[in-house]
Amino acid sequence: MRPAIALFAAVLVGYAAGAIFTAQAFGASTVSAFFPAAGVSVAAMLLNRVSRWPVIVAAVATAELLVDFSHGMSWPAASGFLLAELVEPLVGATLVRAWCGGTPDLRRTRDLVVFVVGACLAAPLTGGLVEGVASHLIDGASIMGTALQWSSGDGIGILVVGSSILLWPRQSHILKARPVET
């Protein structure tokens, strides 16, 4: 039980920190140009076996709702964000794990390409379409405009933060050996 609690806490804190950063940098009620929390959720799923994904989903859902409601977001708007932020890492991690046969090793070109296509492009587009439809139903926003803006911000977050988290266990020794450059 303790590993599940530690995983829940780590994802909750990492995701919330990324979402709070985004809210402070870009505003809480807008789709941002950079959403690092998306990288946290995708990387967490890629680094853990599928049987632990419900813990990750619970942590992401808790963090997303806490951040959304703390910024005064309405229940319908928060629900749209929540659904999109849960669908996105599930799609990304499922595609990448299926195409790589497990957790990708981003030092290998093939795995890096799979990660970019599955996690950084396909998953954010899926989440973006969910949020686009939700925003359209709530306030008449453009489905495609919202989807494209959402997918670019989340895709960048997954590429920058998710890839860093995935590479850390395999390459942290390089950073530790070169403190000045790091």
Short mmCIF file of C-alpha atoms in Angstrom, two decimals:
data_model
loop_
_atom_site.label_atom_id
_atom_site.label_comp_id
_atom_site.label_asym_id
_atom_site.label_seq_id
_atom_site.Cartn_x
_atom_site.Cartn_y
_atom_site.Cartn_z
CA MET A 1 0.00 0.00 0.00
CA ARG A 2 2.83 2.42 0.74
CA PRO A 3 4.23 2.40 -2.80
CA ALA A 4 0.74 3.36 -4.07
CA ILE A 5 0.57 6.25 -1.58
CA ALA A 6 4.05 7.42 -2.57
CA LEU A 7 3.14 7.23 -6.26
CA PHE A 8 -0.12 9.11 -5.63
CA ALA A 9 1.71 11.82 -3.68
CA ALA A 10 4.52 12.19 -6.24
CA VAL A 11 2.12 12.50 -9.18
CA LEU A 12 -0.22 14.80 -7.24
CA VAL A 13 2.59 17.18 -6.28
CA GLY A 14 4.29 17.10 -9.70
CA TYR A 15 1.07 17.55 -11.62
CA ALA A 16 -0.22 20.28 -9.30
CA ALA A 17 3.10 22.15 -9.49
CA GLY A 18 2.97 22.08 -13.30
CA ALA A 19 -0.67 23.16 -13.38
CA ILE A 20 -0.10 25.97 -10.85
CA PHE A 21 2.90 27.19 -12.84
CA THR A 22 0.75 27.28 -15.97
CA ALA A 23 -2.11 29.08 -14.22
CA GLN A 24 0.25 31.72 -12.88
CA ALA A 25 2.08 32.14 -16.18
CA PHE A 26 -0.85 32.00 -18.61
CA GLY A 27 -4.04 32.39 -16.56
CA ALA A 28 -6.24 29.75 -15.01
CA SER A 29 -9.15 29.84 -17.43
CA THR A 30 -7.25 29.71 -20.71
CA VAL A 31 -5.63 26.99 -22.73
CA SER A 32 -1.90 27.56 -22.34
CA ALA A 33 1.10 27.56 -24.63
CA PHE A 34 2.98 25.23 -22.26
CA PHE A 35 1.44 22.73 -19.84
CA PRO A 36 4.18 20.82 -17.97
CA ALA A 37 1.65 18.83 -15.92
CA ALA A 38 0.81 16.85 -19.07
CA GLY A 39 4.39 15.62 -19.14
CA VAL A 40 4.14 14.48 -15.53
CA SER A 41 1.03 12.38 -16.17
CA VAL A 42 2.30 10.72 -19.35
CA ALA A 43 5.73 9.98 -17.87
CA ALA A 44 4.18 8.55 -14.70
CA MET A 45 2.12 6.14 -16.75
CA LEU A 46 5.06 5.17 -18.94
CA LEU A 47 7.28 4.49 -15.92
CA ASN A 48 4.70 2.38 -14.09
CA ARG A 49 2.96 -0.86 -14.93
CA VAL A 50 -0.64 -0.63 -16.11
CA SER A 51 -1.95 -2.02 -12.81
CA ARG A 52 -0.76 1.22 -11.13
CA TRP A 53 -2.45 3.54 -13.61
CA PRO A 54 -5.61 3.92 -11.47
CA VAL A 55 -3.44 5.50 -8.76
CA ILE A 56 -2.00 7.91 -11.34
CA VAL A 57 -5.46 8.72 -12.69
CA ALA A 58 -6.69 9.43 -9.14
CA ALA A 59 -3.72 11.72 -8.46
CA VAL A 60 -4.15 13.62 -11.73
CA ALA A 61 -7.90 13.97 -11.16
CA THR A 62 -7.39 15.23 -7.62
CA ALA A 63 -4.70 17.73 -8.62
CA GLU A 64 -6.62 18.96 -11.67
CA LEU A 65 -9.82 19.57 -9.72
CA LEU A 66 -8.01 21.21 -6.79
CA VAL A 67 -6.17 23.61 -9.09
CA ASP A 68 -9.22 24.35 -11.24
CA PHE A 69 -11.52 25.01 -8.30
CA SER A 70 -8.89 27.06 -6.46
CA HIS A 71 -8.90 29.39 -9.45
CA GLY A 72 -12.69 29.73 -9.43
CA MET A 73 -13.36 27.55 -12.45
CA SER A 74 -16.94 26.37 -12.87
CA TRP A 75 -17.82 22.70 -12.50
CA PRO A 76 -18.62 22.28 -16.25
CA ALA A 77 -15.33 23.90 -17.30
CA ALA A 78 -13.34 21.90 -14.75
CA SER A 79 -15.04 18.70 -15.92
CA GLY A 80 -13.97 19.37 -19.50
CA PHE A 81 -10.38 19.99 -18.44
CA LEU A 82 -10.45 16.91 -16.22
CA LEU A 83 -11.76 14.58 -18.90
CA ALA A 84 -9.23 15.86 -21.44
CA GLU A 85 -6.35 15.58 -18.95
CA LEU A 86 -7.29 11.98 -18.14
CA VAL A 87 -7.87 10.81 -21.72
CA GLU A 88 -4.62 12.34 -22.95
CA PRO A 89 -2.07 10.37 -20.87
CA LEU A 90 -4.09 7.16 -21.21
CA VAL A 91 -3.96 7.46 -25.01
CA GLY A 92 -0.30 8.52 -25.08
CA ALA A 93 0.99 5.90 -22.68
CA THR A 94 -1.09 3.13 -24.29
CA LEU A 95 0.17 3.94 -27.79
CA VAL A 96 3.80 4.34 -26.77
CA ARG A 97 3.87 1.18 -24.65
CA ALA A 98 2.18 -0.81 -27.42
CA TRP A 99 4.52 0.45 -30.13
CA CYS A 100 7.68 0.13 -28.00
CA GLY A 101 6.72 -3.10 -26.25
CA GLY A 102 6.98 -1.40 -22.84
CA THR A 103 8.58 1.71 -21.42
CA PRO A 104 10.46 3.59 -24.15
CA ASP A 105 14.18 4.23 -23.98
CA LEU A 106 14.42 7.72 -25.43
CA ARG A 107 18.13 7.24 -26.12
CA ARG A 108 17.05 4.97 -29.00
CA THR A 109 15.90 6.82 -32.11
CA ARG A 110 12.97 4.51 -32.76
CA ASP A 111 11.62 4.88 -29.23
CA LEU A 112 12.07 8.65 -29.37
CA VAL A 113 10.10 8.83 -32.62
CA VAL A 114 7.36 6.63 -31.14
CA PHE A 115 7.25 8.86 -28.04
CA VAL A 116 6.94 12.02 -30.14
CA VAL A 117 4.24 10.56 -32.40
CA GLY A 118 2.21 8.78 -29.70
CA ALA A 119 2.68 10.91 -26.59
CA CYS A 120 3.52 14.36 -27.97
CA LEU A 121 1.22 14.43 -31.04
CA ALA A 122 -1.59 11.83 -30.95
CA ALA A 123 -2.35 12.07 -27.23
CA PRO A 124 -2.53 15.90 -27.07
CA LEU A 125 -4.67 15.98 -30.21
CA THR A 126 -7.07 13.53 -28.56
CA GLY A 127 -7.16 15.55 -25.33
CA GLY A 128 -7.49 18.73 -27.36
CA LEU A 129 -10.52 17.40 -29.19
CA VAL A 130 -12.14 16.44 -25.88
CA GLU A 131 -11.49 19.92 -24.48
CA GLY A 132 -12.55 21.52 -27.77
CA VAL A 133 -15.93 19.80 -27.65
CA ALA A 134 -16.34 20.63 -23.94
CA SER A 135 -15.47 24.30 -24.52
CA HIS A 136 -17.83 24.44 -27.47
CA LEU A 137 -20.68 23.01 -25.40
CA ILE A 138 -19.97 25.34 -22.47
CA ASP A 139 -19.29 28.65 -24.17
CA GLY A 140 -19.45 28.14 -27.94
CA ALA A 141 -15.67 28.14 -28.48
CA SER A 142 -14.23 26.83 -31.72
CA ILE A 143 -13.66 23.09 -31.41
CA MET A 144 -10.67 23.02 -33.78
CA GLY A 145 -9.17 26.27 -32.48
CA THR A 146 -9.31 25.03 -28.91
CA ALA A 147 -8.08 21.56 -29.89
CA LEU A 148 -5.06 22.91 -31.74
CA GLN A 149 -4.11 25.36 -29.00
CA TRP A 150 -4.59 22.71 -26.31
CA SER A 151 -2.61 20.08 -28.19
CA SER A 152 0.32 22.40 -28.84
CA GLY A 153 0.63 23.46 -25.19
CA ASP A 154 0.25 19.94 -23.85
CA GLY A 155 2.47 18.46 -26.56
CA ILE A 156 5.28 20.85 -25.64
CA GLY A 157 4.78 20.04 -21.95
CA ILE A 158 4.99 16.32 -22.67
CA LEU A 159 8.05 16.72 -24.88
CA VAL A 160 9.98 18.92 -22.44
CA VAL A 161 8.90 17.58 -19.04
CA GLY A 162 7.85 14.03 -19.93
CA SER A 163 11.05 13.25 -21.83
CA SER A 164 13.17 14.70 -19.01
CA ILE A 165 11.41 12.50 -16.45
CA LEU A 166 11.80 9.43 -18.68
CA LEU A 167 15.49 10.10 -19.27
CA TRP A 168 16.37 10.91 -15.65
CA PRO A 169 16.74 7.31 -14.38
CA ARG A 170 18.99 6.44 -17.30
CA GLN A 171 21.08 9.59 -17.64
CA SER A 172 21.15 11.42 -14.32
CA HIS A 173 24.74 10.26 -13.86
CA ILE A 174 25.76 12.47 -16.79
CA LEU A 175 24.28 15.55 -15.14
CA LYS A 176 25.86 14.69 -11.80
CA ALA A 177 29.26 14.21 -13.47
CA ARG A 178 29.06 17.64 -15.17
CA PRO A 179 27.75 20.05 -12.52
CA VAL A 180 29.03 23.22 -14.18
CA GLU A 181 27.26 22.49 -17.45
CA THR A 182 24.15 21.26 -15.66
#
